[in-house]
PDB file of C-alpha atoms in Angstrom:
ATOM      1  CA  UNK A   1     -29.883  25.177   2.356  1.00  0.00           C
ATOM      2  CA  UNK A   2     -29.400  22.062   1.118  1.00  0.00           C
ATOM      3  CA  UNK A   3     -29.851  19.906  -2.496  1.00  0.00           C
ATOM      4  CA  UNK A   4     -33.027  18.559  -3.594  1.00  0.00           C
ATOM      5  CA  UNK A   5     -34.060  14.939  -2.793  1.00  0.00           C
ATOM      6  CA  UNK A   6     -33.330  14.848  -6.995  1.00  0.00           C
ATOM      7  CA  UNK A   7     -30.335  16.731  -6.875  1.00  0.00           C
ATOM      8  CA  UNK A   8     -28.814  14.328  -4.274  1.00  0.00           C
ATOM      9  CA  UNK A   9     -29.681  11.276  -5.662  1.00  0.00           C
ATOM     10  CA  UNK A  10     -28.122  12.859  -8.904  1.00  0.00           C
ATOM     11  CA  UNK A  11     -25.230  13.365  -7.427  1.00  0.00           C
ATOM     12  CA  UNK A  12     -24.753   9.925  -6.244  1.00  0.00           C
ATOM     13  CA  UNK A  13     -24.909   8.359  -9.306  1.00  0.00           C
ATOM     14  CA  UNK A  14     -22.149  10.715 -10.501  1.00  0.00           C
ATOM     15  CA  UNK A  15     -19.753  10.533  -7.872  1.00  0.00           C
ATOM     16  CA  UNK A  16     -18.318   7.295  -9.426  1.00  0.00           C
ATOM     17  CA  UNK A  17     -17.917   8.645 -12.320  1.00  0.00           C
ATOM     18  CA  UNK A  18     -16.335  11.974 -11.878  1.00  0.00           C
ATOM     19  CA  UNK A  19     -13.926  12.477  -9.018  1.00  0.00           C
ATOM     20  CA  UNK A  20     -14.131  15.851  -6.974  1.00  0.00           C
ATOM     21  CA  UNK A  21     -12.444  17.324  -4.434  1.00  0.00           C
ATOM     22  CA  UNK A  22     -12.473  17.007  -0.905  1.00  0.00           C
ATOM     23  CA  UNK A  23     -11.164  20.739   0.337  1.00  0.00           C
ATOM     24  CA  UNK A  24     -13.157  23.923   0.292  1.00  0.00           C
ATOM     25  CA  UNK A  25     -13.565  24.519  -3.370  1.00  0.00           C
ATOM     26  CA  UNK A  26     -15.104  21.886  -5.836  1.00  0.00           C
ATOM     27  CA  UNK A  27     -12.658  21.074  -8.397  1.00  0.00           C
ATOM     28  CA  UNK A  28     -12.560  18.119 -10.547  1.00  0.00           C
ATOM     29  CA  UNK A  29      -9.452  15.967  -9.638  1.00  0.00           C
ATOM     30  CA  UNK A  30      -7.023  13.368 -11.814  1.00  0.00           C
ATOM     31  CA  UNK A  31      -5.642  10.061 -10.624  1.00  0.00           C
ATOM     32  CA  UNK A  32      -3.326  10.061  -7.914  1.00  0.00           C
ATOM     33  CA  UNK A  33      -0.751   7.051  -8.187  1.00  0.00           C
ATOM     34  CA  UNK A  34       0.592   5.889  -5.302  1.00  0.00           C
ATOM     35  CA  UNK A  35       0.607   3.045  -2.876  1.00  0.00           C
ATOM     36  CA  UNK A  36      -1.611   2.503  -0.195  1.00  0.00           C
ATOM     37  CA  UNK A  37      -0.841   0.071   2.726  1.00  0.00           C
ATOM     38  CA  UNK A  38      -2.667  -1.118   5.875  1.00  0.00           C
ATOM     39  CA  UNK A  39      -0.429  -2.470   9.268  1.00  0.00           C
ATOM     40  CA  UNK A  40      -2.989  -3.005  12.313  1.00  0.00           C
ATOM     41  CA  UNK A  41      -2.111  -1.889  15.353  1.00  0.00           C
ATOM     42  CA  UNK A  42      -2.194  -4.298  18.555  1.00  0.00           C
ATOM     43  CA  UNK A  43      -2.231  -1.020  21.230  1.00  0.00           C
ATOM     44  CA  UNK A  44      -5.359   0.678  19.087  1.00  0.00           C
ATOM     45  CA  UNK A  45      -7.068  -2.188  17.420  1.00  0.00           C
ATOM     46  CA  UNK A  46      -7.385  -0.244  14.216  1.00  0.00           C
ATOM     47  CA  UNK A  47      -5.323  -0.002  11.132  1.00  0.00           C
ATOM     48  CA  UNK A  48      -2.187   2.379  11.054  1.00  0.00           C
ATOM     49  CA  UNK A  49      -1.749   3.907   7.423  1.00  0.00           C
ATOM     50  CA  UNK A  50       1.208   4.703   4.852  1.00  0.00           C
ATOM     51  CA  UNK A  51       0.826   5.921   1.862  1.00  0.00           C
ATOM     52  CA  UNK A  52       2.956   6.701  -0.736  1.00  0.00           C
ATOM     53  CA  UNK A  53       2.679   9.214  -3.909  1.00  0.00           C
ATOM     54  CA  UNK A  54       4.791  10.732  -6.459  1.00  0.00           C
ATOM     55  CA  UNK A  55       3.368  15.066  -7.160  1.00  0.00           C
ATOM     56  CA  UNK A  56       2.266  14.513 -10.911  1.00  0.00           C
ATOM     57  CA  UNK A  57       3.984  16.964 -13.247  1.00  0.00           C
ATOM     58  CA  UNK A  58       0.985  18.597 -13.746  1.00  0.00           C
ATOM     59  CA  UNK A  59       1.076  19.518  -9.752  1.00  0.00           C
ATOM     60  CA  UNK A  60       4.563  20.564 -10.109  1.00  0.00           C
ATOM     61  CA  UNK A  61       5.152  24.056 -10.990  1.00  0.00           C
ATOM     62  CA  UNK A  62       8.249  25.147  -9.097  1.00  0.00           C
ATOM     63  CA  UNK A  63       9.640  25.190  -5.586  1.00  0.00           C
ATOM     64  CA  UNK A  64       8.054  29.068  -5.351  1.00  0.00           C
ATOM     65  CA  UNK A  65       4.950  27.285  -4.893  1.00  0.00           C
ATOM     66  CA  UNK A  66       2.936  24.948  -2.407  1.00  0.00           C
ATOM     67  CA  UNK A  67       0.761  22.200  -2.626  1.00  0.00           C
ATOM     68  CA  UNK A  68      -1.956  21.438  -0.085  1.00  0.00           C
ATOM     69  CA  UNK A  69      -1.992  17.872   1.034  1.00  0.00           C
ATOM     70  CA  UNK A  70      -5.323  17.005   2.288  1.00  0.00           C
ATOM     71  CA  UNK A  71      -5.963  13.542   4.261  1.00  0.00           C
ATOM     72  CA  UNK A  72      -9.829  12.877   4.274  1.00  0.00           C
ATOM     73  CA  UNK A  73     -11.390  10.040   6.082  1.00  0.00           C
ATOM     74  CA  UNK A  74     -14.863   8.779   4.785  1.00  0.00           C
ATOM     75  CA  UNK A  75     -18.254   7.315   6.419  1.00  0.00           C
ATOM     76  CA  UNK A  76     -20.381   5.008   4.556  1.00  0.00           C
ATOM     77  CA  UNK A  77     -22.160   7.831   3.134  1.00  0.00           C
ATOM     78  CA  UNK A  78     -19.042   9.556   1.608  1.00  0.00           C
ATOM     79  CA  UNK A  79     -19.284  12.460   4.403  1.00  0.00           C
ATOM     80  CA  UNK A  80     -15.863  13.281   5.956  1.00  0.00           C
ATOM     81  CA  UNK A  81     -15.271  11.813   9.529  1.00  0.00           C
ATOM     82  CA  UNK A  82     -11.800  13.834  10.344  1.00  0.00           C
ATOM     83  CA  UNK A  83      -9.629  15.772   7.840  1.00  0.00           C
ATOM     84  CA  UNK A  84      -5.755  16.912   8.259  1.00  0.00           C
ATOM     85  CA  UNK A  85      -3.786  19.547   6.095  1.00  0.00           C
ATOM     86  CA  UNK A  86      -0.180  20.414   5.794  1.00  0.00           C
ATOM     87  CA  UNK A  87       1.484  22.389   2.958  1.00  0.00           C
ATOM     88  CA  UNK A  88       4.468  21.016   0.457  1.00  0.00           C
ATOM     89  CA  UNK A  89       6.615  22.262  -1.953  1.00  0.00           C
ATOM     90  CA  UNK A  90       5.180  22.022  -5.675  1.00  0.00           C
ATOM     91  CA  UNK A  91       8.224  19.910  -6.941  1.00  0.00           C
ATOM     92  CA  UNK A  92       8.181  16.517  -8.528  1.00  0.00           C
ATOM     93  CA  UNK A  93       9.144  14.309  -5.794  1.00  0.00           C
ATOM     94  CA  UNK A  94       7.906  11.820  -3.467  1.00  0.00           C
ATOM     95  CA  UNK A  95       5.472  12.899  -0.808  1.00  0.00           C
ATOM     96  CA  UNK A  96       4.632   9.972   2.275  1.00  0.00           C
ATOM     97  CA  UNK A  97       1.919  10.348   5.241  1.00  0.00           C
ATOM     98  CA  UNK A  98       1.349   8.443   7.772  1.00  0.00           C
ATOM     99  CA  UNK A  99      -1.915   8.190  10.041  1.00  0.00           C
ATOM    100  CA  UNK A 100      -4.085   5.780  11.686  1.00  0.00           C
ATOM    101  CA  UNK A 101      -8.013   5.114  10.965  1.00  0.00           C
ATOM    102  CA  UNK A 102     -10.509   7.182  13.105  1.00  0.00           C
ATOM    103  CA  UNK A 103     -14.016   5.728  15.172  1.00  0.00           C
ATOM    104  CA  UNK A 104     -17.071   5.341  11.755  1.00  0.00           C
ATOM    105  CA  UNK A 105     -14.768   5.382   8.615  1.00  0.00           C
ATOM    106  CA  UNK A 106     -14.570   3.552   5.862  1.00  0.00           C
ATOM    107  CA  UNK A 107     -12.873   4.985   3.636  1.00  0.00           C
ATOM    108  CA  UNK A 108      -9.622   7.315   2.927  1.00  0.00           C
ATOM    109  CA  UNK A 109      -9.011  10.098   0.468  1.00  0.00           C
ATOM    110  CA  UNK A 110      -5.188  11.763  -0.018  1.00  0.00           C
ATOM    111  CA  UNK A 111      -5.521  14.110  -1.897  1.00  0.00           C
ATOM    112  CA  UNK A 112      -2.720  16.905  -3.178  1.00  0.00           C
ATOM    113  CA  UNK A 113      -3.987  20.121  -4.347  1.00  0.00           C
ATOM    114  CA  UNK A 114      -1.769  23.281  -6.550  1.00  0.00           C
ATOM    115  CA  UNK A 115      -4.150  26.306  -5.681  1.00  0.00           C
ATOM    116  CA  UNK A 116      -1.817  28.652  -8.511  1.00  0.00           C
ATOM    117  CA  UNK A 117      -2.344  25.577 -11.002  1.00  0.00           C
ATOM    118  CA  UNK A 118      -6.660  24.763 -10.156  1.00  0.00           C
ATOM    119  CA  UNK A 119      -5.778  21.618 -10.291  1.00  0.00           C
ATOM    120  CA  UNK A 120      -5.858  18.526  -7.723  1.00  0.00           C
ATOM    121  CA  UNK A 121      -5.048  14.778  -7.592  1.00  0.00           C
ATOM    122  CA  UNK A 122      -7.016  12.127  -5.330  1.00  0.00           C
ATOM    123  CA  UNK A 123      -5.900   8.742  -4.181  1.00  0.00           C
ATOM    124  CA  UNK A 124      -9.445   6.944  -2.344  1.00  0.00           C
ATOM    125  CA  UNK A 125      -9.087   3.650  -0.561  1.00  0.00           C
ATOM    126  CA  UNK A 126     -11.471   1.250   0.817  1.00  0.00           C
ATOM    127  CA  UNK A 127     -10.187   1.038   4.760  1.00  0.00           C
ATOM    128  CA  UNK A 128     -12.025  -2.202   5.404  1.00  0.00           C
ATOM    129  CA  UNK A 129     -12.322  -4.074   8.692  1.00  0.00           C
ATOM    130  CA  UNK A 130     -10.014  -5.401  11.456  1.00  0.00           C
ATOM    131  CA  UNK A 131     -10.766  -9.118  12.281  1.00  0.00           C
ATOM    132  CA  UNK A 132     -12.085  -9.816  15.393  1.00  0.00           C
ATOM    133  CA  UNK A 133      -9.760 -12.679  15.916  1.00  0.00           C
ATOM    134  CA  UNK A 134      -7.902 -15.501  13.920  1.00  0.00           C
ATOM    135  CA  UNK A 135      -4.993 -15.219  11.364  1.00  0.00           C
ATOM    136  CA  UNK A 136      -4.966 -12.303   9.244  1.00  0.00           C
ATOM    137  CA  UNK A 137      -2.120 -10.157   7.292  1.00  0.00           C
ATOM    138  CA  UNK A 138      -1.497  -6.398   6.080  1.00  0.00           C
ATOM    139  CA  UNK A 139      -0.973  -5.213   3.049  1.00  0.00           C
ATOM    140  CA  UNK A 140       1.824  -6.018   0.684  1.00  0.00           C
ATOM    141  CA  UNK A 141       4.761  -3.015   0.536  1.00  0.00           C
ATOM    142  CA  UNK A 142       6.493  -2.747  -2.497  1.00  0.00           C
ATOM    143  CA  UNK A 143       9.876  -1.204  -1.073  1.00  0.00           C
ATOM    144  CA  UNK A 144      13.491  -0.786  -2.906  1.00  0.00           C
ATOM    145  CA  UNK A 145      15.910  -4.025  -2.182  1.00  0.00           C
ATOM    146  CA  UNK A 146      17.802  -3.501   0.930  1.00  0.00           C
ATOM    147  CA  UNK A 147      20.737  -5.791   3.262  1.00  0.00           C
ATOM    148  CA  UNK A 148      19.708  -5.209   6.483  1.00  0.00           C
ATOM    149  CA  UNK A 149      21.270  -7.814   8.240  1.00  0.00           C
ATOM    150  CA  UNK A 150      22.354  -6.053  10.884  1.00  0.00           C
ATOM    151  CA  UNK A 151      19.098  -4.371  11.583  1.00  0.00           C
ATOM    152  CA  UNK A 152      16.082  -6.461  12.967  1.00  0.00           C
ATOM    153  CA  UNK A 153      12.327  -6.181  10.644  1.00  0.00           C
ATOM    154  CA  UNK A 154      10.835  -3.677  11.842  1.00  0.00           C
ATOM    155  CA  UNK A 155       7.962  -1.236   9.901  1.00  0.00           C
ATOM    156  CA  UNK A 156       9.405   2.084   9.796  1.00  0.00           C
ATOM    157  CA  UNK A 157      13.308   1.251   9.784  1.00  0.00           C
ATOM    158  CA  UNK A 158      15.423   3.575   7.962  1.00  0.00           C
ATOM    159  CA  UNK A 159      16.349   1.158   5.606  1.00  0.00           C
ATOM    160  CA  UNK A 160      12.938   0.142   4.492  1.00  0.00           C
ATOM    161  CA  UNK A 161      11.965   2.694   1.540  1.00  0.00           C
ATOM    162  CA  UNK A 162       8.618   2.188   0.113  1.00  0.00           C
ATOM    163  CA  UNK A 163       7.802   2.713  -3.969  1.00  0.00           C
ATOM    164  CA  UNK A 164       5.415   5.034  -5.091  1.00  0.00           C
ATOM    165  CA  UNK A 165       4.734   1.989  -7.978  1.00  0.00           C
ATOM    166  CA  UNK A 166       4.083   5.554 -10.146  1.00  0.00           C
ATOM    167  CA  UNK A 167       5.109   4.029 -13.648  1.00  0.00           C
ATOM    168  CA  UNK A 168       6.819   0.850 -14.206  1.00  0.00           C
ATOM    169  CA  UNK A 169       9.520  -1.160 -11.685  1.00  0.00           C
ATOM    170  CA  UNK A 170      12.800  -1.705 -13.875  1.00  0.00           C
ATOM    171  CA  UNK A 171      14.799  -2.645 -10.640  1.00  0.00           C
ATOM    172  CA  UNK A 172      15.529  -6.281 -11.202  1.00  0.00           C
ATOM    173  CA  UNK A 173      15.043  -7.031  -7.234  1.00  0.00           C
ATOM    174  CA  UNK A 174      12.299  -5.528  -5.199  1.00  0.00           C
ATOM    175  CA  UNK A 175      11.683  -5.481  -1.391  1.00  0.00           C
ATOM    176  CA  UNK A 176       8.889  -6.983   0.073  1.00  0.00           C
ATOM    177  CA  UNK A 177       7.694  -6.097   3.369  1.00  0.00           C
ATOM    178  CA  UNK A 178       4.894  -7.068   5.010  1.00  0.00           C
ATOM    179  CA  UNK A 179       3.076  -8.529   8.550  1.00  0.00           C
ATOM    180  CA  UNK A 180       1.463 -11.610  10.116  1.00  0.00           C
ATOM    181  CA  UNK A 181      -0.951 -11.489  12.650  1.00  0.00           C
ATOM    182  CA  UNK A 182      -2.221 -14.414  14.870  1.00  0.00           C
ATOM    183  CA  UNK A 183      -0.147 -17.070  12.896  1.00  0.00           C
ATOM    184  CA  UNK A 184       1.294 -18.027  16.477  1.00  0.00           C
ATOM    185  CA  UNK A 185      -1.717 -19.218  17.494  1.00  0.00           C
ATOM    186  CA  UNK A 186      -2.609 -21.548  14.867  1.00  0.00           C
ATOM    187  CA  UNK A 187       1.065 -22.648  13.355  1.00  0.00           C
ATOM    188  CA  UNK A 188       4.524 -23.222  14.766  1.00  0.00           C
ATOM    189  CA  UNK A 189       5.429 -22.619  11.499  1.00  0.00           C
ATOM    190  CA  UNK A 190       4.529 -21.490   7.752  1.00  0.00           C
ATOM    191  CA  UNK A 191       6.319 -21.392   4.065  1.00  0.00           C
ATOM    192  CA  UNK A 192       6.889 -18.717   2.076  1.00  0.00           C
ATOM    193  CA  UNK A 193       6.101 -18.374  -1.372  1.00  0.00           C
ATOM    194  CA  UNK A 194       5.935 -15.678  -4.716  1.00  0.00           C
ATOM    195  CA  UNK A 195       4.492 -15.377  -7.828  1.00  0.00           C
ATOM    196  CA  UNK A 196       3.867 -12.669 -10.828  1.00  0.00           C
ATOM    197  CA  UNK A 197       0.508 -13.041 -12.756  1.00  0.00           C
ATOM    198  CA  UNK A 198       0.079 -11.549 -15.919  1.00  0.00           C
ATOM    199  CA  UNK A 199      -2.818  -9.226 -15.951  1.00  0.00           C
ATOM    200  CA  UNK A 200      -3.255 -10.490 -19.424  1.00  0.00           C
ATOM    201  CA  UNK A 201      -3.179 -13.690 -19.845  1.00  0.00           C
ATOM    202  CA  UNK A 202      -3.640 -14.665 -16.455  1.00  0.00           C
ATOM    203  CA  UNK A 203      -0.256 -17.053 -16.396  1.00  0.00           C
ATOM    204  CA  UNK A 204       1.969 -17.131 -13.102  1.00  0.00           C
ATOM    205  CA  UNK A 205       5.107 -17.268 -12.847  1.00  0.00           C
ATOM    206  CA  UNK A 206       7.043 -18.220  -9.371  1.00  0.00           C
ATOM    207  CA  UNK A 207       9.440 -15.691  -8.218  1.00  0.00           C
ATOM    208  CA  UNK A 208      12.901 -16.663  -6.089  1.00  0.00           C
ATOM    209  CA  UNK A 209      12.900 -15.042  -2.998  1.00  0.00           C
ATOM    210  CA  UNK A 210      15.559 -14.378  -0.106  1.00  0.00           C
ATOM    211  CA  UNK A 211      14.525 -13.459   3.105  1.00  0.00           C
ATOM    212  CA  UNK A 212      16.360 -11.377   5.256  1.00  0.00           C
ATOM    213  CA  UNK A 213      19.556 -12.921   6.820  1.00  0.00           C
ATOM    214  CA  UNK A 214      19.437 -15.538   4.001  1.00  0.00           C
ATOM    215  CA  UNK A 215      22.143 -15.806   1.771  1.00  0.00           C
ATOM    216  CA  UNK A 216      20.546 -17.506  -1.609  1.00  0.00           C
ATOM    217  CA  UNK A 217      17.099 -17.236  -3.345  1.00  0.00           C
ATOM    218  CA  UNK A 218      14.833 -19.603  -3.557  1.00  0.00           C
ATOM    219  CA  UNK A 219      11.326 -20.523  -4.359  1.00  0.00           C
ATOM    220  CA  UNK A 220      10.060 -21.538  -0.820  1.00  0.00           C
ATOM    221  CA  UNK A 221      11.157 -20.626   2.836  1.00  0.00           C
ATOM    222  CA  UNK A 222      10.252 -21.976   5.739  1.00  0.00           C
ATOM    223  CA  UNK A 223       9.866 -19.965   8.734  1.00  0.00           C
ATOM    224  CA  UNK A 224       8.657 -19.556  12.620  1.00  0.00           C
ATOM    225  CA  UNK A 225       6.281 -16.678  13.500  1.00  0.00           C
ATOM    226  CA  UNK A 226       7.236 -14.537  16.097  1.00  0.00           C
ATOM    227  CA  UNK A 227       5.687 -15.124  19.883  1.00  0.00           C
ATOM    228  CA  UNK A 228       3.137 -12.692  21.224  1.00  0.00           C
ATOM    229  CA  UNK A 229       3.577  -9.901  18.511  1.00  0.00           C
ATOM    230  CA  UNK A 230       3.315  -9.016  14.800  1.00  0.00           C
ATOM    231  CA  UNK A 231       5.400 -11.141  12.970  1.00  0.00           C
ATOM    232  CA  UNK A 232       7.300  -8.624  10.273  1.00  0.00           C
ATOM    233  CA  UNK A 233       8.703  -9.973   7.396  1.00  0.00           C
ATOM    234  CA  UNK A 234      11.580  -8.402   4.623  1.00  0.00           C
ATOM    235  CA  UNK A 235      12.003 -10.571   1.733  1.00  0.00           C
ATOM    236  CA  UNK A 236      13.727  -9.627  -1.609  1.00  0.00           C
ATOM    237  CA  UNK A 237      11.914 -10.703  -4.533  1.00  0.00           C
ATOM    238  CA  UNK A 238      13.955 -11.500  -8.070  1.00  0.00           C
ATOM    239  CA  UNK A 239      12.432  -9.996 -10.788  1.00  0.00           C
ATOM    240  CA  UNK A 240      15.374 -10.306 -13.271  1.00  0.00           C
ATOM    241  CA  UNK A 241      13.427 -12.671 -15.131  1.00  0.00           C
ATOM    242  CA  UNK A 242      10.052 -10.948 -15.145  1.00  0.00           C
ATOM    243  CA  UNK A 243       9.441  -9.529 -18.987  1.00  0.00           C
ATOM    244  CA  UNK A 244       7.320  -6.233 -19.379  1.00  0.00           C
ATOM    245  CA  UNK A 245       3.863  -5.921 -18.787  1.00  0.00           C
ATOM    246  CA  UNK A 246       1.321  -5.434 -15.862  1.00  0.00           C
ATOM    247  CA  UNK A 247       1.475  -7.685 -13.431  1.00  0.00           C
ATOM    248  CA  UNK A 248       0.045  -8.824  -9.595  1.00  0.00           C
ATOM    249  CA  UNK A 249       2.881  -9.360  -7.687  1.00  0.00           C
ATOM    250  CA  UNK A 250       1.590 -11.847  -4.821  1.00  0.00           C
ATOM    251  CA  UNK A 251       3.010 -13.309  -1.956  1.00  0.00           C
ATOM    252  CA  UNK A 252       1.583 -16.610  -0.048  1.00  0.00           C
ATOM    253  CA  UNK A 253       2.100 -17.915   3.323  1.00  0.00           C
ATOM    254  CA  UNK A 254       0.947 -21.418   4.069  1.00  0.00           C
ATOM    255  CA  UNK A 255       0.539 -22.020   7.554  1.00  0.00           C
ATOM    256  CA  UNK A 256       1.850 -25.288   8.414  1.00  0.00           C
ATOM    257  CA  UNK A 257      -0.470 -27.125  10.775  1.00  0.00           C
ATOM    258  CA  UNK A 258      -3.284 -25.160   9.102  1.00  0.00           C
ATOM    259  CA  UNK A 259      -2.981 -26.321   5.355  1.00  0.00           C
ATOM    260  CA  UNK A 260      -4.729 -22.759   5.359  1.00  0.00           C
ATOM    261  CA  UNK A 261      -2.764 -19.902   3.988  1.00  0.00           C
ATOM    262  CA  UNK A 262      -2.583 -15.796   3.676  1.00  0.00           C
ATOM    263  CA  UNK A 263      -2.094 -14.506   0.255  1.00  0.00           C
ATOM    264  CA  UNK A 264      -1.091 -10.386  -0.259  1.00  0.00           C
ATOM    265  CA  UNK A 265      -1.255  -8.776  -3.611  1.00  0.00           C
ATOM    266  CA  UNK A 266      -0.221  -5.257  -5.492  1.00  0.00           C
ATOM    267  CA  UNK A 267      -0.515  -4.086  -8.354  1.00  0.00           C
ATOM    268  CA  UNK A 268       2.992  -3.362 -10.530  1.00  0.00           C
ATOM    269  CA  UNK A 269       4.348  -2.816 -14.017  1.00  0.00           C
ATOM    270  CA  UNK A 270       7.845  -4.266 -15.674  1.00  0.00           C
ATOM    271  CA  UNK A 271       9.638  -2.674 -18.188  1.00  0.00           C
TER     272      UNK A 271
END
């Protein structure tokens, strides 16, 4: 059995509208904040995943209890491709998965469901595609200021620990991590950059930055990609002067030889 040729196209038109959920029972879901990044992976070609939520309180009804975290990947067509469960306990606290993209989808769902409470929260992403070739970057982690001097960049280092961006960033520095891809081929070297814009208004505002190893902030850094491999990069962002409001936090690099550049965004609040 299966819905009418009316009932299906009535259901497309809703499912922007009202969210649903992705396990075994239809529910309605809320918004699930959290923060969503992409890192492509040279040995798979496809994109590796982390995402980061905080349990809403309305999830959170004691340690007694579980949640269901539910990782749904997409077609075109909205029809899951491959799912993957695991259980957590119903607490207010930070919950992280990692994963990498499967053959035909397009899309991701995380989703965190309190079976005691009937109620569920979604996070959906857009995966989008790998490029075939030339310079390209990953997304832009938000991640609490570290000193990892000692340590070289590398995604999933102890020291790096990624925001949830659930509510607003009062730290006055923030940790920036993110990767370059191809830049060896085109540049021998690029420059760094930062800015806020307000959401608002629309007016930027240049942020000092230190890379890691560096000992001062400033506004622009020049450096070398790495040979043959991803080039990470950790860079600590000032925010100190950064008043409240909603803001894209965006970092550019401007590949030297080039004149082109790569430019990675997120969303975050001040307060």
């Amino acid at each position: 059995m299966d819905l009418t040729s009316e009932g299906r196209a009535y259901l497309d038109d809703l499912r922007p509208i009202l969210p649903h959920r992705y396990g075994t029972a239809s529910r309605l879901t809320q918004r699930l904040p959290g923060q969503f990044t992409r890192f492509w992976s040279p040995t798979s070609g496809a994109w590796d995943l982390e995402i980061h939520v905080e349990v809403p309180e309305e999830l959170a009804s004691g340690e007694e209890d579980s949640l269901e975290l539910g990782l749904f990947f997409l077609d075109e067509a909205g029809g899951i491709v491959s799912e993957r469960r695991e259980s957590l306990p119903a607490r207010r606290a930070p919950a992280a998965v990692r994963a990498s993209t499967v053959r035909g989808a397009q899309s991701v769902v995380l989703e965190l469901y309190n079976e005691k409470a009937g109620r569920a929260a979604a996070l959906q992403r857009s995966l989008g595609s790998v490029p075939d070739k030339g310079e390209f970057a990953s997304d832009l982690m938000v991640v609490k200021a570290a000193e990892p001097q000692r340590y070289r960049v590398l995604r999933g280092a102890p020291w790096i620990e990624p925001l949830t961006l659930e509510g607003a960033v009062s730290d006055p520095e923030v940790g920036l991590y993110f990767e370059l891809y191809g830049v060896d081929a085109v540049a021998s070297w690029y420059r760094l950059r930062a800015e806020v814009e307000d959401q608002d208004t629309g007016a930027t505002r240049p942020l000092r930055i230190r890379p890691v190893g560096e000992g001062d902030f400033h506004f622009r850094w020049e450096r070398r990609p790495s040979t043959g491999s991803p080039t990470g990069e950790f860079v600590t962002a000032s925010l100190r002067d950064v008043p409240p409001g909603d803001y894209t936090l965006r970092v550019i690099a401007e590949l030297g030889e080039r004149a082109s550049q790569l430019v990675l965004e997120r969303a975050i609040s001040r307060r």
